[in-house]
Short mmCIF file of C-alpha atoms in Angstrom, two decimals:
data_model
loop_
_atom_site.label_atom_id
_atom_site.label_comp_id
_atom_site.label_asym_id
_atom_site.label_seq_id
_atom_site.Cartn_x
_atom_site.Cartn_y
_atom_site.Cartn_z
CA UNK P 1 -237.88 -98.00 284.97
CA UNK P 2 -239.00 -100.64 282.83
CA UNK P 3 -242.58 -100.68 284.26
CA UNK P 4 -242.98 -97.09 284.02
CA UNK P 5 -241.85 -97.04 280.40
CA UNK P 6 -244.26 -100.04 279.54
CA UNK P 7 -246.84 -97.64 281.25
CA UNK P 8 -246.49 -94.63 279.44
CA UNK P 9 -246.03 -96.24 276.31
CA UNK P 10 -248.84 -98.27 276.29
CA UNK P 11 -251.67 -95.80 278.36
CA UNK P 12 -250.37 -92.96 277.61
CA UNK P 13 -248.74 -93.66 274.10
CA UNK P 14 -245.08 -91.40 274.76
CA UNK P 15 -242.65 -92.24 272.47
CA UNK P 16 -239.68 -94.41 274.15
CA UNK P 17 -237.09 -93.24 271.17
CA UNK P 18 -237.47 -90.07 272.04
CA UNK P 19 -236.97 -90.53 275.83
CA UNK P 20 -234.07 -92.92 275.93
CA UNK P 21 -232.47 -90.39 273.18
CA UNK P 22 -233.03 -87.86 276.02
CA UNK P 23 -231.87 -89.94 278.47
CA UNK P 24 -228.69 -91.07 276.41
CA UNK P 25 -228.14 -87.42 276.11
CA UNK P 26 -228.69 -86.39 279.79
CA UNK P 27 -226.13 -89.06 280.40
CA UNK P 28 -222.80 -87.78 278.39
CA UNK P 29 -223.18 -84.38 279.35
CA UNK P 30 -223.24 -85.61 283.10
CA UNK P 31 -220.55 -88.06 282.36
CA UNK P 32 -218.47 -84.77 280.86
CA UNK P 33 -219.72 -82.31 283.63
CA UNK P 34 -218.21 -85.14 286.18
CA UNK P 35 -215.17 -86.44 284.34
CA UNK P 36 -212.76 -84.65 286.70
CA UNK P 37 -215.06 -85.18 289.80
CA UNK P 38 -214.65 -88.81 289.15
CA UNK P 39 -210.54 -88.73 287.93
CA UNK P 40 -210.31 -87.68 291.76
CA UNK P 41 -212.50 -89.63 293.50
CA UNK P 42 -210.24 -92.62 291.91
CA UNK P 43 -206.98 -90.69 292.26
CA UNK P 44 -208.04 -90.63 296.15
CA UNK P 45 -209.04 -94.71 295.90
CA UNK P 46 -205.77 -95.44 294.52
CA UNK P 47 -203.61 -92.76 297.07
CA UNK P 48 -205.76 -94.97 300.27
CA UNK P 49 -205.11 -98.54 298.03
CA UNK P 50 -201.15 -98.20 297.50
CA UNK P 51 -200.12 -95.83 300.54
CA UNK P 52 -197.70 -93.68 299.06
CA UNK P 53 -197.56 -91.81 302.24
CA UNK P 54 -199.22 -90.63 304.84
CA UNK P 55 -200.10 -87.21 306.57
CA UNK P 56 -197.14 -86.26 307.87
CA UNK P 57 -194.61 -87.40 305.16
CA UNK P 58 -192.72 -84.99 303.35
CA UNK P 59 -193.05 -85.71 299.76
CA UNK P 60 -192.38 -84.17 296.32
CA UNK P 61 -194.92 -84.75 293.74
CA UNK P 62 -195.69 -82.66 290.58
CA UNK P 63 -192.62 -80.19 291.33
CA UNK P 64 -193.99 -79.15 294.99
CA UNK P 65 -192.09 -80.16 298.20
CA UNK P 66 -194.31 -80.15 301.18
CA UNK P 67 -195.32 -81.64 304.48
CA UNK P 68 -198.82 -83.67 303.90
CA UNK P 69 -201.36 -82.03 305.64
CA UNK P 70 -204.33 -83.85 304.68
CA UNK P 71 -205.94 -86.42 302.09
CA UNK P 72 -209.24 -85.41 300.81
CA UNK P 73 -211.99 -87.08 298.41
CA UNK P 74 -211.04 -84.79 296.00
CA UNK P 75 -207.03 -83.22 296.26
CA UNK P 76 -204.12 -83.45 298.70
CA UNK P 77 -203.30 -80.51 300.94
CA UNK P 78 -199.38 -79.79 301.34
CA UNK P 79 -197.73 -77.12 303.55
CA UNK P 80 -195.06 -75.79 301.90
CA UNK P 81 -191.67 -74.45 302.66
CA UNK P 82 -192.92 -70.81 302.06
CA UNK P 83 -195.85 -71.98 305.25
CA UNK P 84 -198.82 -71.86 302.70
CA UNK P 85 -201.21 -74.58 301.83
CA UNK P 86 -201.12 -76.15 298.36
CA UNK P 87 -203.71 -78.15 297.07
CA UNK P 88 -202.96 -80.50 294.22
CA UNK P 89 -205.63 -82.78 293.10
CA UNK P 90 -205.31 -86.13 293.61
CA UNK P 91 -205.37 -87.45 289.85
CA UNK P 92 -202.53 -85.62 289.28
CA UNK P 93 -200.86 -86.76 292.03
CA UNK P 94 -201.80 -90.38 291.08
CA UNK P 95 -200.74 -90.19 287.78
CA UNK P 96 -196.90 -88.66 288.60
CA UNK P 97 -193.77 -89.47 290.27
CA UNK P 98 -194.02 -89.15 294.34
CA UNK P 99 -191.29 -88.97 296.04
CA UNK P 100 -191.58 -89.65 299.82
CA UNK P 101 -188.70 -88.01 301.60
CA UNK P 102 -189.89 -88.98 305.17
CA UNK P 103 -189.66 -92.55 303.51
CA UNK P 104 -186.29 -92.33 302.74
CA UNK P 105 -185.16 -90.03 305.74
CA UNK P 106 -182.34 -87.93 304.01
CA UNK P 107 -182.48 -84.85 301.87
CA UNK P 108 -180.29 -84.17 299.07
CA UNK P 109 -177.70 -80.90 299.19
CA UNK P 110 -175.97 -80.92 296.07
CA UNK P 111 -174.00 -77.35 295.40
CA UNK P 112 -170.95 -75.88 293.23
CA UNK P 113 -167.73 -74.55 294.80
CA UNK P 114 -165.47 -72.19 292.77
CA UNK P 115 -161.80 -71.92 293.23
CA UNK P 116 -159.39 -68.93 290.92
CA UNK P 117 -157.59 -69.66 288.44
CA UNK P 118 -154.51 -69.27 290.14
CA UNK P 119 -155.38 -72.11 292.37
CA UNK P 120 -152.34 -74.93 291.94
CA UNK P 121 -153.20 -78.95 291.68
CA UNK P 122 -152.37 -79.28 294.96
CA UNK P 123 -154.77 -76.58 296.49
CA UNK P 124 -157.35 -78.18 294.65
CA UNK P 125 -156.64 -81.44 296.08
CA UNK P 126 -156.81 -79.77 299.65
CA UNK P 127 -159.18 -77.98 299.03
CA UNK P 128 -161.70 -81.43 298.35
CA UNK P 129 -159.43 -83.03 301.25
CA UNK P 130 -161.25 -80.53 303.66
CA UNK P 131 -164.90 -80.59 301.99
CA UNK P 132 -164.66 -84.38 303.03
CA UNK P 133 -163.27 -83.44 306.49
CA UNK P 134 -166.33 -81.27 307.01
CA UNK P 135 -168.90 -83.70 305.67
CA UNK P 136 -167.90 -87.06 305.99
CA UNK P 137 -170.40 -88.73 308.41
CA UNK P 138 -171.97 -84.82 308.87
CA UNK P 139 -174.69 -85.44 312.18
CA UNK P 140 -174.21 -89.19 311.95
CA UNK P 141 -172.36 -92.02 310.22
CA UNK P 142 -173.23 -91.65 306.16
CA UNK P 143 -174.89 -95.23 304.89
CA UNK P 144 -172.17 -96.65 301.97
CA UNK P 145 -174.75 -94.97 299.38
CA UNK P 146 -175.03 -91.43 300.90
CA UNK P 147 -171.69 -91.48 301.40
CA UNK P 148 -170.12 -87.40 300.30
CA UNK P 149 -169.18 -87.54 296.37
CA UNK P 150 -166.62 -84.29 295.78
CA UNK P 151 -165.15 -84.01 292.67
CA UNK P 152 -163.64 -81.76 290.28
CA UNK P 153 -165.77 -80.76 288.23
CA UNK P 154 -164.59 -78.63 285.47
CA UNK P 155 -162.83 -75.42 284.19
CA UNK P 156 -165.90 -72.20 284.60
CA UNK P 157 -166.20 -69.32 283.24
CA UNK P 158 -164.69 -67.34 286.16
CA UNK P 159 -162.85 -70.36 288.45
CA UNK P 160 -162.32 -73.42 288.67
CA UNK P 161 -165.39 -75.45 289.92
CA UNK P 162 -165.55 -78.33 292.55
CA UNK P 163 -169.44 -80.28 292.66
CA UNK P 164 -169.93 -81.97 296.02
CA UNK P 165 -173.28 -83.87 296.32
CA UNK P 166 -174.50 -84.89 300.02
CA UNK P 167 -177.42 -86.05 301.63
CA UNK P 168 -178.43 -84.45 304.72
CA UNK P 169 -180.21 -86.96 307.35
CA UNK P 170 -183.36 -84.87 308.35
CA UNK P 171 -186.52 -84.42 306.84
CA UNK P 172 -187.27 -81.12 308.24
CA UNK P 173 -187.23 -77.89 306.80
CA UNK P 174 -186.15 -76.62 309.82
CA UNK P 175 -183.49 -78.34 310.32
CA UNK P 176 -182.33 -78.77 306.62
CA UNK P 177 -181.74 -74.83 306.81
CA UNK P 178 -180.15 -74.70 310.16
CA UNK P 179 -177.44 -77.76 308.52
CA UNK P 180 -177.02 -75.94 305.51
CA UNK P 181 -176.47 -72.64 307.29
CA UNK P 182 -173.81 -75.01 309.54
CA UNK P 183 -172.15 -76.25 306.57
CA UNK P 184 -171.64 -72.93 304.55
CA UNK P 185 -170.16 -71.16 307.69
CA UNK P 186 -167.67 -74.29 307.81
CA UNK P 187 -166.66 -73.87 304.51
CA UNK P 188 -165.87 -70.52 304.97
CA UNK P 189 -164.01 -70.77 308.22
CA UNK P 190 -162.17 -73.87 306.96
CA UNK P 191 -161.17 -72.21 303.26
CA UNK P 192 -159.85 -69.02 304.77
CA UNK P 193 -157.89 -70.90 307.67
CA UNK P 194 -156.49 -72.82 304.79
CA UNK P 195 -155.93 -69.63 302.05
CA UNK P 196 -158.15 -71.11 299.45
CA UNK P 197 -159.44 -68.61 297.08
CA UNK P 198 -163.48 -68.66 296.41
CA UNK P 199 -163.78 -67.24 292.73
CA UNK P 200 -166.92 -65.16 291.30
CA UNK P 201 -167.65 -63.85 288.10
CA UNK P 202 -165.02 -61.17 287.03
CA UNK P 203 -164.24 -59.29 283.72
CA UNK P 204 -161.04 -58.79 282.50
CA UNK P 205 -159.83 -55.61 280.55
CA UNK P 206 -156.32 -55.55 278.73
CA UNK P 207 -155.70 -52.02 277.83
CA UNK P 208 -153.26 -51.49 274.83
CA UNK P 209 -149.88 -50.33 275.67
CA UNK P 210 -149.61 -53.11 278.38
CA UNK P 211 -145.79 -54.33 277.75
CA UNK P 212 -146.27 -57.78 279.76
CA UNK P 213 -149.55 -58.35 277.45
CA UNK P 214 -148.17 -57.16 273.92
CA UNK P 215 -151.47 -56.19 272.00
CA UNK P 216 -150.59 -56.57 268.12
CA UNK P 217 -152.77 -54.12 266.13
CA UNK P 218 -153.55 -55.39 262.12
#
């Protein structure tokens, strides 16, 4: 490049300002046109360099839980729970959180039971007494820090609410849903056998004239 720009300034007397302004500009506006072409290509060196997982692995990254399908130069294909593809690319996924589930080997299951009002200490009390018997060491003994945490949780709107986070040892979605249906059945079954009350939202109208609810009118 030299050479040639020795050449035509001296034969053929071109102006070199002019050319390496060109040249200069030629350069940012392929730098810009490229800027995400090259975020990628990196994203993908740095996905290959530190092996967050592998095709395969079910991970969650950038709010979308899927089965890795593929690594590409340029994104990361996912298959989803709904069965579709979703491509993210791969700066993004380099630059947030990635959560390998396969990695870790258990999923999650956190959900909210509600018990009426009329429900007595004690209920309550069995009523956690035989969320534990149901899910203690649920398809396999629970490591100490999976271990089932059931608690009371507080007074709701409509009934009284017990939280009971789990982690289910799969990382299928399969099998997740067959384990949660499993679970949820149990519950039911278990809760009846036992007469515990499930509450759900209700309304409440006291009509005036009501003598064990004296309404006073100002």
């Amino acid at each position: 490049l030299v050479t040639l720009f020795f050449i035509g300034q001296s034969i053929f007397n071109l102006n070199l300002t002019t050319l390496l302004t060109g040249a200069g500009v030629a350069g940012l506006a392929l730098a810009f046109a490229s800027k995400e072409t090259l975020s990628n290509f990196f994203g993908t060196l740095v996905i290959i360099g530190d092996k967050p997982f592998r095709c395969g692995d079910r991970i969650q990254v950038a709010g979308i839980d899927g089965i890795v399908a593929e690594v590409g130069m340029r994104s990361t294909r996912l298959h989803t729970r709904t069965g579709t593809i979703c491509t993210i690319p791969n700066s993004q996924i380099e630059s947030s959180s990635i959560e390998n589930i396969s990695a870790r080997g258990v999923i999650q299951f956190v959900f909210t039971l509600g018990l009426v009002y009329e429900s007595t200490p004690q209920e309550i009390a069995r009523a956690i007494a035989v969320l534990h018997e149901i899910l203690d060491d649920f398809h396999g003994k629970d490591a100490e820090r999976h271990k089932p945490r059931i608690f009371f949780d507080g007074l709701g709107a409509s009934g009284l609410n017990l939280k009971v986070i789990m982690w289910l040892k799969t990382a299928s979605f399969t099998q997740e849903e067959l384990w949660r249906t499993e679970i949820n059945l149990e519950i039911v079954r278990r809760f009846a056998a036992e007469n515990l009350v499930f509450a759900y939202n209700t309304v409440t109208n006291y009509l005036c004239g009501d003598p064990a609810r004296p309404l006073p009118v100002v």
